[in-house]
Coordinates of C-alpha atoms and ligand atoms in Angstrom, one line a residue:
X1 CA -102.1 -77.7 -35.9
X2 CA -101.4 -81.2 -35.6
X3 CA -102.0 -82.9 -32.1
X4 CA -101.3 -85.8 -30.9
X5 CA -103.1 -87.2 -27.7
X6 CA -102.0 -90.2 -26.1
X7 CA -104.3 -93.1 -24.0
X8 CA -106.8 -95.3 -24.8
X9 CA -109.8 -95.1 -22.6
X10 CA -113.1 -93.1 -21.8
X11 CA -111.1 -90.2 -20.5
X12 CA -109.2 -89.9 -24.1
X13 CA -112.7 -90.5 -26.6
X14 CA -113.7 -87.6 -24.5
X15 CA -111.1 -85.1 -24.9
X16 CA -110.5 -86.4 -28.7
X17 CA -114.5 -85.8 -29.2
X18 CA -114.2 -82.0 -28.0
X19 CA -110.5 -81.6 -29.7
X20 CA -111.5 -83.1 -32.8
X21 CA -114.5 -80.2 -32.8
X22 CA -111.7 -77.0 -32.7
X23 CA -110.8 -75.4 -35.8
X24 CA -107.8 -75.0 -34.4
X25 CA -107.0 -78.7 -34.6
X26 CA -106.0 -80.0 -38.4
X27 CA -104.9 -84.0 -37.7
X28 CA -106.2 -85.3 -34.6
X29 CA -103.7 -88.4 -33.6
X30 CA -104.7 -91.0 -30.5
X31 CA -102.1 -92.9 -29.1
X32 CA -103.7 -95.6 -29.2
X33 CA -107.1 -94.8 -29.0
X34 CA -109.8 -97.0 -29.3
X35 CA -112.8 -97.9 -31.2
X36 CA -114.2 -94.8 -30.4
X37 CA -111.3 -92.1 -31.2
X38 CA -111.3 -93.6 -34.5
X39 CA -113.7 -91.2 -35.3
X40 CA -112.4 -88.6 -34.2
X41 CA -109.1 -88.8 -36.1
X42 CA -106.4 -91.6 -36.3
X43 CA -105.1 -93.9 -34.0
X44 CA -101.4 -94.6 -34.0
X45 CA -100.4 -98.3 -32.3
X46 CA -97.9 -96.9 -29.8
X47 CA -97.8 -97.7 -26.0
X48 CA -97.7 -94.3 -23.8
X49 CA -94.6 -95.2 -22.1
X50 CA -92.7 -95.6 -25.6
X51 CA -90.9 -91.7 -25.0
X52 CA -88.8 -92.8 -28.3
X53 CA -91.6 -93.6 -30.4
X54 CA -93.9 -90.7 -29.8
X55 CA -90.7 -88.2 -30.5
X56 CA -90.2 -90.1 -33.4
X57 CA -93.8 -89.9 -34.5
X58 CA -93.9 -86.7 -33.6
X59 CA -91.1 -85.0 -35.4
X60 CA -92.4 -87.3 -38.9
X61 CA -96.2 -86.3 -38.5
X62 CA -95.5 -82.4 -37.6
X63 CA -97.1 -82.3 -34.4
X64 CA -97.0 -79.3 -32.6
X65 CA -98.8 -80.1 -29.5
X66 CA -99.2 -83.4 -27.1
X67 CA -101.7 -83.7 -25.0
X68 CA -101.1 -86.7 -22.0
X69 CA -104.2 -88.6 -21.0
X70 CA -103.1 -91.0 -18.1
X71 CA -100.7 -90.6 -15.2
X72 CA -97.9 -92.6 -15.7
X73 CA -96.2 -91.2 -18.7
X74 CA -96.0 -87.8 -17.0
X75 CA -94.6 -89.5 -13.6
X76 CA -92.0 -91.0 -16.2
X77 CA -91.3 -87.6 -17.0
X78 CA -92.6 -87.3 -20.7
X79 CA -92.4 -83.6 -20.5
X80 CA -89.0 -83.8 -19.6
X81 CA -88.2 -85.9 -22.1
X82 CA -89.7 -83.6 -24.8
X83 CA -88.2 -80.4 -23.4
X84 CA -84.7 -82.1 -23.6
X85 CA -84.8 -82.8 -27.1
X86 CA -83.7 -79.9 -29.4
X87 CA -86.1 -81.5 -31.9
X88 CA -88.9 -81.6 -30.0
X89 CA -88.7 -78.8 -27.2
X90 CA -91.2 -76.6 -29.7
X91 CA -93.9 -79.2 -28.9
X92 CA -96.1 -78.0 -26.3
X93 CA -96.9 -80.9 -24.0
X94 CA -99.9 -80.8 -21.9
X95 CA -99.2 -82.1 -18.7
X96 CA -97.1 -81.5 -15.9
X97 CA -92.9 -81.6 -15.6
X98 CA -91.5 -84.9 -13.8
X99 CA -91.6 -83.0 -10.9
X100 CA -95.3 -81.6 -11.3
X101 CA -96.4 -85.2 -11.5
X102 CA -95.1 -86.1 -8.2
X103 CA -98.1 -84.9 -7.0
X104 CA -99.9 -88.3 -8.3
X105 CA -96.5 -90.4 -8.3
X106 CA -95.7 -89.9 -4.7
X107 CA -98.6 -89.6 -1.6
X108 CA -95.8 -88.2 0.4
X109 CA -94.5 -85.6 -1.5
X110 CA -98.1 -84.4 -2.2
X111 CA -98.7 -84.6 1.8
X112 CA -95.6 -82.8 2.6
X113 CA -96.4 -79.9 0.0
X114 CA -99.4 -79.5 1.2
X115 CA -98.0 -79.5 4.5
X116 CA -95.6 -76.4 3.6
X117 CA -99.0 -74.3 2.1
X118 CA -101.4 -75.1 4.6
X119 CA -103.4 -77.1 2.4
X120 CA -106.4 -78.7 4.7
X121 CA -105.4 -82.3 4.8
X122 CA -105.6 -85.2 6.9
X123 CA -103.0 -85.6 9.5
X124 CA -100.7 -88.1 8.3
X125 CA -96.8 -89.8 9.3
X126 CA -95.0 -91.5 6.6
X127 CA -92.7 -94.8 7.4
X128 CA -90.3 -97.2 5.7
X129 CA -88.0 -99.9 6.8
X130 CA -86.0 -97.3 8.3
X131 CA -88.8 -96.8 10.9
X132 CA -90.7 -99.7 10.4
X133 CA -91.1 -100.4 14.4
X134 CA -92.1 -96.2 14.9
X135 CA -94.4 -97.4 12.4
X136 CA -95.7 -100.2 14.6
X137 CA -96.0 -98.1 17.8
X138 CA -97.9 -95.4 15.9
X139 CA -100.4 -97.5 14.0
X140 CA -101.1 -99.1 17.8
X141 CA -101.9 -95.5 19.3
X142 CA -103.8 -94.8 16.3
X143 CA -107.8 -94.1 16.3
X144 CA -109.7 -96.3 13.5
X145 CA -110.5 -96.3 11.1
X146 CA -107.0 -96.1 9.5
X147 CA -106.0 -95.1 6.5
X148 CA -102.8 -97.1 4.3
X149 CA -101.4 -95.2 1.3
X150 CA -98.7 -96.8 -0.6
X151 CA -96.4 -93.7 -1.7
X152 CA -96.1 -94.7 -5.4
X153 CA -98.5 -95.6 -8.2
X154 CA -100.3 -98.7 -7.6
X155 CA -102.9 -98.7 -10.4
X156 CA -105.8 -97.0 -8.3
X157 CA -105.5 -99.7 -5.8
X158 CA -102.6 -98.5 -3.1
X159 CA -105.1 -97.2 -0.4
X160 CA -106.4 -99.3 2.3
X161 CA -108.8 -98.5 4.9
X162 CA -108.6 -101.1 8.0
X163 CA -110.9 -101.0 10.4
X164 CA -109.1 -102.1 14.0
X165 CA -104.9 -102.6 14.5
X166 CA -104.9 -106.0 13.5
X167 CA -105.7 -105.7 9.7
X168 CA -103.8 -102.3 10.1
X169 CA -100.5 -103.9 11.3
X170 CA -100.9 -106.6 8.8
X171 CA -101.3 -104.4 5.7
X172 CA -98.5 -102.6 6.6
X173 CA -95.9 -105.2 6.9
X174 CA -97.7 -106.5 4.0
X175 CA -96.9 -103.0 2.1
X176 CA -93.2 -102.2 3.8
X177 CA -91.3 -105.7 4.0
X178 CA -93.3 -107.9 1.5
X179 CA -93.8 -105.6 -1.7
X180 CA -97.2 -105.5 -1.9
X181 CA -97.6 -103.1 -4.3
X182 CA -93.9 -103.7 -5.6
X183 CA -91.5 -100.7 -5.3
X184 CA -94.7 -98.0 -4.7
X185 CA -95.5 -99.8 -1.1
X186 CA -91.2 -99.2 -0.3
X187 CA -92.7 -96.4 1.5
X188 CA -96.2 -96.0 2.7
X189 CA -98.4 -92.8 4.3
X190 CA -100.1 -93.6 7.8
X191 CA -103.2 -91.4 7.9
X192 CA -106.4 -90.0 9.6
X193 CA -109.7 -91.4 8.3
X194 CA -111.9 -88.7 7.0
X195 CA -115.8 -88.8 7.0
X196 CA -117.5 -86.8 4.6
X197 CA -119.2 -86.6 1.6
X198 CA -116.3 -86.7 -1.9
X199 CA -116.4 -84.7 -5.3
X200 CA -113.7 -84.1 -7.6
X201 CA -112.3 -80.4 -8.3
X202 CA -110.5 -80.0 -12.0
X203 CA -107.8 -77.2 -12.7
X204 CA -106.4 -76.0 -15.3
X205 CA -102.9 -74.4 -14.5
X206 CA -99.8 -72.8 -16.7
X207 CA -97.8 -72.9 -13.9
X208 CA -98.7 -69.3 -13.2
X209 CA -102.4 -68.6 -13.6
X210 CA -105.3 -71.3 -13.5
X211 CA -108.9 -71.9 -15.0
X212 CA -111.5 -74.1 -12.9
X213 CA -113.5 -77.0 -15.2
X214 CA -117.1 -77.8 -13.7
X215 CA -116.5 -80.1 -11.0
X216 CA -118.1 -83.7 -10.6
X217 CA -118.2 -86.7 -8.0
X218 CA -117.6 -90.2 -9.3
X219 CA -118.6 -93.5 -8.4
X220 CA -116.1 -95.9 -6.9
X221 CA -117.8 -99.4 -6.0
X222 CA -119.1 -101.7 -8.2
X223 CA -122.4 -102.7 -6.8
X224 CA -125.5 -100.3 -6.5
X225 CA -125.5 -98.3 -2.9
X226 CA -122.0 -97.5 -3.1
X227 CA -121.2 -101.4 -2.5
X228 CA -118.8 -103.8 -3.1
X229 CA -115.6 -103.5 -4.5
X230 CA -113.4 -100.3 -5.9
X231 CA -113.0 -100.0 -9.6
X232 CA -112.0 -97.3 -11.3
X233 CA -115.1 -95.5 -11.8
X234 CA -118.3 -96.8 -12.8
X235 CA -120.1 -93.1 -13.3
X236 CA -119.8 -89.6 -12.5
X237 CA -122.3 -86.8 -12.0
X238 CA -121.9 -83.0 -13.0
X239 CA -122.0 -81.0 -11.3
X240 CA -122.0 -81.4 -7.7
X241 CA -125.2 -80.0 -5.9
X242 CA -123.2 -79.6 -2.8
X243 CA -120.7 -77.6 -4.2
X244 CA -122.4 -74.5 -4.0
X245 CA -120.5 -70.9 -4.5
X246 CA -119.6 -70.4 -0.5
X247 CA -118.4 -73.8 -0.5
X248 CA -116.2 -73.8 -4.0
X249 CA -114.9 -70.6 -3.0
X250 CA -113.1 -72.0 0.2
X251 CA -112.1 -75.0 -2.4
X252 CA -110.2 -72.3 -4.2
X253 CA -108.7 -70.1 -1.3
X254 CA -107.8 -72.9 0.7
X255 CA -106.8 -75.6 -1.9
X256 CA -106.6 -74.4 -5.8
X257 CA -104.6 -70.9 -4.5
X258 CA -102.4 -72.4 -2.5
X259 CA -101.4 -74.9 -4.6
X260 CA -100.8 -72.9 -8.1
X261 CA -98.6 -70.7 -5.4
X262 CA -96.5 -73.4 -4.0
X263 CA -96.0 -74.6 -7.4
X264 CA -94.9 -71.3 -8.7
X265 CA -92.7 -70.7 -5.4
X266 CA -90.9 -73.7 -5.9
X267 CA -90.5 -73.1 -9.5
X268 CA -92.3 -76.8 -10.5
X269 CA -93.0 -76.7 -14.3
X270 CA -96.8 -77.3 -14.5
X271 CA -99.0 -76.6 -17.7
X272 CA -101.5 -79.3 -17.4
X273 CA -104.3 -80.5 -15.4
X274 CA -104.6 -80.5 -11.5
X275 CA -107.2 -83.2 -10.5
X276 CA -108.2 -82.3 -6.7
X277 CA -109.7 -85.3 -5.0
X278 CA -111.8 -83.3 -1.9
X279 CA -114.1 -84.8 0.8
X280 CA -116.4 -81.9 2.7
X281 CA -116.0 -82.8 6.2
X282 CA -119.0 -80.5 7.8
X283 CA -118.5 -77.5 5.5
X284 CA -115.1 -77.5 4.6
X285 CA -112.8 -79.0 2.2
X286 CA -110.0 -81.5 2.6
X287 CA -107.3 -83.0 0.3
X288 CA -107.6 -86.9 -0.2
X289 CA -105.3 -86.6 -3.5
X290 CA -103.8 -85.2 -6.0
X291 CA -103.6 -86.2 -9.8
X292 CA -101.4 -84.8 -12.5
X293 CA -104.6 -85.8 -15.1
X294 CA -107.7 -85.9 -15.4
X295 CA -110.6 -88.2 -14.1
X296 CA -111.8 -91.3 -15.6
X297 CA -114.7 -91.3 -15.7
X298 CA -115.3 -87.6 -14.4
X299 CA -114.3 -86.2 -17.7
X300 CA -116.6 -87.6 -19.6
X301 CA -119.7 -86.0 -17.9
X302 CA -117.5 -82.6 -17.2
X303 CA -115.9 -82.1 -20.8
X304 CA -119.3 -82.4 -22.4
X305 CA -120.5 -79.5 -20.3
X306 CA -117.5 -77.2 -21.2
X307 CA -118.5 -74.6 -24.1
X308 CA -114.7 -73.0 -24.3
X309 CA -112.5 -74.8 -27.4
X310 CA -110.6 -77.0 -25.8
X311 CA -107.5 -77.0 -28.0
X312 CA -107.5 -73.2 -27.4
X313 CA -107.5 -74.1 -23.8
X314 CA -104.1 -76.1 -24.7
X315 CA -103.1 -73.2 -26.8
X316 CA -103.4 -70.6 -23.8
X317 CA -101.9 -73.3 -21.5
X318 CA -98.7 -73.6 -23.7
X319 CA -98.6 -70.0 -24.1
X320 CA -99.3 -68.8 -19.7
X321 CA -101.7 -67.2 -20.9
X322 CA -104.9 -68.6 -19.0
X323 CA -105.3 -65.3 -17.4
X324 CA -106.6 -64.2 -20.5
X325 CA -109.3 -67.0 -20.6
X326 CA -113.1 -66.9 -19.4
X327 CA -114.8 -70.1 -18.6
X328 CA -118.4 -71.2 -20.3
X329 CA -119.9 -74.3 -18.6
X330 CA -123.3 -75.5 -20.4
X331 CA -125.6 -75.3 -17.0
X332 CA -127.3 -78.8 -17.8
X333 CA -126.5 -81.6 -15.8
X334 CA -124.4 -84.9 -17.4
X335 CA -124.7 -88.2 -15.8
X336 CA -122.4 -90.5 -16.9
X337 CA -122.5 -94.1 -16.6
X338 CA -120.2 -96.9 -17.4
X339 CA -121.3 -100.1 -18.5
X340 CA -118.3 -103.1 -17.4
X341 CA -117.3 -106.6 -18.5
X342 CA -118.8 -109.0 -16.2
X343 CA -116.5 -109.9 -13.7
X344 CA -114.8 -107.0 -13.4
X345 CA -113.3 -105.4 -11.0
X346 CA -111.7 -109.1 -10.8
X347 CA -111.2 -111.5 -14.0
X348 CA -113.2 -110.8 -17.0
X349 CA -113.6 -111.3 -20.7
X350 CA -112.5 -109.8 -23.6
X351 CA -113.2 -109.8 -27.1
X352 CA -117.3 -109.9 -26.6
X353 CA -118.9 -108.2 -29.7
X354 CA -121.2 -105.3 -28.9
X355 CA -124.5 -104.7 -30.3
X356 CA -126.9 -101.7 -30.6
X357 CA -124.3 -98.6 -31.3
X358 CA -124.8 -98.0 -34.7
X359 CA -129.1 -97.3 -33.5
X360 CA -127.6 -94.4 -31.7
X361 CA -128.5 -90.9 -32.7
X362 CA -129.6 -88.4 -30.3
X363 CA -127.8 -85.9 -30.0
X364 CA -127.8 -85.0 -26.6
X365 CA -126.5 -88.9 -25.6
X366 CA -122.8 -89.4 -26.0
X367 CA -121.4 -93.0 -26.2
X368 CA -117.4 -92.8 -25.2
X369 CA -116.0 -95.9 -25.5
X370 CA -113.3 -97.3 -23.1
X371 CA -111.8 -100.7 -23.4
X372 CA -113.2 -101.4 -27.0
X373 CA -111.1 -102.3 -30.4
X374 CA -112.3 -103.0 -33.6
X375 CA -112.4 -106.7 -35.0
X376 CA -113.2 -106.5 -38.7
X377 CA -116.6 -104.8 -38.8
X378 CA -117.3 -105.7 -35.4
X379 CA -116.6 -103.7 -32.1
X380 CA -115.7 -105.5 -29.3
X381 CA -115.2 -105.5 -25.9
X382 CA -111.4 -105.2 -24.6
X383 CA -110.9 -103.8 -21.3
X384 CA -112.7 -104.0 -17.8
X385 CA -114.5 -100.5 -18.6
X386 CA -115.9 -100.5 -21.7
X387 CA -118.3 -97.5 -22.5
X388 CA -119.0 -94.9 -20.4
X389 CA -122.6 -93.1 -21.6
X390 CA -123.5 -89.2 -20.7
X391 CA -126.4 -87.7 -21.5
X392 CA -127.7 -84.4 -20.6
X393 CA -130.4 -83.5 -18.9
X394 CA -132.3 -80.5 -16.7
X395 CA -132.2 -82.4 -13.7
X396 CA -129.8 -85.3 -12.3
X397 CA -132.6 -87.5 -12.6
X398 CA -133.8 -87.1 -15.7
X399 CA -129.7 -87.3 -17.3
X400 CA -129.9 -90.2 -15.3
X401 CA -132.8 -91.8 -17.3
X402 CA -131.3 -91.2 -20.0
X403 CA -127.9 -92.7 -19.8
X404 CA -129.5 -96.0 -18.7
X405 CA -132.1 -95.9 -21.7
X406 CA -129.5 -95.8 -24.3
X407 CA -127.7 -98.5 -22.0
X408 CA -130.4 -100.7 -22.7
X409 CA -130.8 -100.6 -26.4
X410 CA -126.7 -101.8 -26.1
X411 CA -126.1 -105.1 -25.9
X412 CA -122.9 -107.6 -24.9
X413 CA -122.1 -110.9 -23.8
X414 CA -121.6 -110.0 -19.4
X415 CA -122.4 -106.3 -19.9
X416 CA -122.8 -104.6 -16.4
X417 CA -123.9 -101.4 -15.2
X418 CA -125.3 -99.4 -11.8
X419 CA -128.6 -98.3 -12.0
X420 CA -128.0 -95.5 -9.8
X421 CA -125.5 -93.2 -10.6
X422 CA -126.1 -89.9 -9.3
X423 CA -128.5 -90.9 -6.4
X424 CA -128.2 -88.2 -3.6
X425 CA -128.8 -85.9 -6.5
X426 CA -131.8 -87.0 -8.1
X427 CA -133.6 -83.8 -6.3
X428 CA -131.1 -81.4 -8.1
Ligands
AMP501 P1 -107.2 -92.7 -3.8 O1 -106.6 -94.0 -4.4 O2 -106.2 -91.8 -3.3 O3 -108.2 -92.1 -4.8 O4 -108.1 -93.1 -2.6 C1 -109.1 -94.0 -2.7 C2 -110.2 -93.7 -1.9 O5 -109.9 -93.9 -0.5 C3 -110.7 -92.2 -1.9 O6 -111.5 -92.0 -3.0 C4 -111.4 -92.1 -0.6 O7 -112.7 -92.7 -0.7 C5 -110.6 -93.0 0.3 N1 -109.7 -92.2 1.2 C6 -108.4 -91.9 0.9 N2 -107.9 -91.2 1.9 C7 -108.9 -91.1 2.9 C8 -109.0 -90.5 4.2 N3 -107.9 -89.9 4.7 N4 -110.1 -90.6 4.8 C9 -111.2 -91.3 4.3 N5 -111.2 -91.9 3.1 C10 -110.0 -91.8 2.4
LIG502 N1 -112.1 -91.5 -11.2 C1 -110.9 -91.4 -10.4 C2 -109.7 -91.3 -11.2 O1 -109.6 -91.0 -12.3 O2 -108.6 -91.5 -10.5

């Protein structure tokens, strides 16, 4: 079968890597990849928001199944699009409905579904200018630390924890009457702080029956310590000592069930991937999100620990038949860690050549490459993240080691990376 996968970072080498190893899959297509998919099949120059294009591309190059990397295509409704197209509704799209992906595209929706299931969530009030001065009086009364969610998609950056009422009354206006985050701050979800230790819980779902992916815990701040400012991920670790079977098993009754339920009750097309953002708070799990995708750069320390084919995965997805399917999950750890432009999360460079990864060979040492393109024979540097490493390894630590060893033997003009991905886990 022909497949066509569509993004361009870490998260998409990743999955192209593991597709591009299932006989299942004849042409492997990335849309529009970069300097790493290439091997793994072709990549096609088409943004992910170009619906018309990919149908078009799809119905000339026989694809059969698309699988959706990043968020906002799906919010845009991709699968909706395909579905409403008699010459594409054969195409099985990996990734949820319009609807489905209003769990990512809207903080309130998510809250108020989880709200009908009983999901274990922070308490929360949403406001607009329609309540804007409710908004006021309740942000007064409010304990701190408070937490600021715009409603929409704000590019990993619409959540903001303030500290006391001033910054909190300031953000909000900020958010509500000046734009801040455009049309996705119009409305914006007041709620409690949680304190806890976070990990990341990935699902599998044909809208009726579900499969569970190793779980992993990323790392959001740039600087060593878990300081400095957000990015979107500069490592992950897999799995998650803390996550032990009494523990993920409340993660699935309280959270994963419930959620595949309300789904199916309200009859929301799903058949894609349910990213749970949790916090353990004491010894039980609450929601902080939702995402209709998976993690970046979670997935590239959990899909190199999956032994099930992945495109058969798809297959079953397409098909509702994940009941049918039994989970392998290699019981090495992966530590993954991503080496940045310098600069970044704030301005950076692009177009730095990078030296050292034709010396790589091990195999047990995966180089995924993010925001990279090829110049001629060189292979530069082209995004903020540009190559997230995982390697394997009996313990944390020693995956750990690795990762950064083969960091150092790569080379480019700013390159950044933290030393010390995986810390609290070094033991396990
Ligand atoms: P998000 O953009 O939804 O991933 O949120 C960004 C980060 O904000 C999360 O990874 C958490 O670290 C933090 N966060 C979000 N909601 C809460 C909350 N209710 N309590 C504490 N931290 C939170
Ligand atoms: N690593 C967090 C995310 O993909 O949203």
């Amino acid at each position: 079968m022909n497949i066509l996968l569509l993004g361009s970072g870490g998260r998409e080498h990743a999955l192209a890597w593991k597709m591009s190893q299932s006989a299942l899959c004849s042409q492997l297509f990335i849309a529009p990849g970069n300097a790493g998919t290439e091997a793994c099949g072709t990549n096609v120059p088409i943004a992910v928001t170009d619906f018309d294009a990919i149908g078009k591309f799809c119905k000339d190059n026989n694809v059969e199944m698309v699988v959706v990397g990043p968020e906002e295509p799906l919010v845009k409704g991709i699968y909706d699009f395909f579905k409403a197209d008699n010459a594409l509704k054969h195409i099985a799209v990996i990734g949820p409905s319009r609807e489905g992906a209003q769990l990512e595209g809207s903080k309130a929706f998510a809250k108020a579904f989880m709200q009908r299931y009983n999901i274990p969530t922070a308490a929360y009030r949403e406001f607009d200018t329609e309540n804007y001065e409710e908004g006021l009086v309740y942000l007064h009364a409010h304990a701190t630390p408070i937490v600021l969610k715009a409603d929409g998609l704000a590019a990993g950056k619409g959540v903001i924890i303030c500290q006391n009422h001033v910054e909190a009354v300031a953000e909000f206006e900020l958010m509500i009457q000046q734009s801040k985050f455009g049309d996705a701050s119009k409305k914006v979800v007041v709620e409690d702080f949680l304190s806890g230790i976070e990990l990341s819980v990935f699902v599998l779902t044909d809208g009726k029956s579900y499969v569970v992916l190793p779980e992993a815990k990323d790392y959001k701040r740039i600087g060593v310590g878990d300081k400095g400012l957000n990015t979107g991920g500069m490592g992950a670790v897999s799995p998650v000592a803390f996550a032990d079977a009494p523990f993920m098993k409340k993660v699935i009754d309280r959270v994963v069930e419930p959620t595949i339920q309300g789904l199916k009750k309200e009859k929301i097309t799903y058949k894609g991937f349910i990213f749970i953002g949790l916090i353990k708070v004491g010894d039980d799990p609450y929601v902080i999100e939702y995402n209709c995708r998976m993690g970046d750069p979670e997935t590239e320390a959990v899909i190199p620990r999956l032994k099930n084919d992945l495109v058969e995965l798809f297959k079953a997805t397409d098909a509702q038949q994940l009941d049918t399917v039994s989970m392998e999950t290699d019981p090495r750890k992966t530590v993954t860690v991503v080496a940045v432009s310098g600069g970044y999360p704030g301005e950076y460079e692009k177009g730095n050549r990078i030296d050292g990864l034709e010396l790589l060979n091990e195999d047990d040492i995966l180089v995924f490459h993010a925001g990279t393109k090829r110049e001629d024979n060189d292979i530069v540097t082209n995004g903020g993240r540009v190559l997230a490493v995982t390697a394997f390894g009996e313990s944390v630590k020693r995956a750990s080691e690795k990762s950064k060893a083969i960091l150092q033997i790569i080379e480019f003009d700013g390159m950044y990376y933290r030393t010390d991905i995986g810390y609290e886990f070094y033991e396990s």
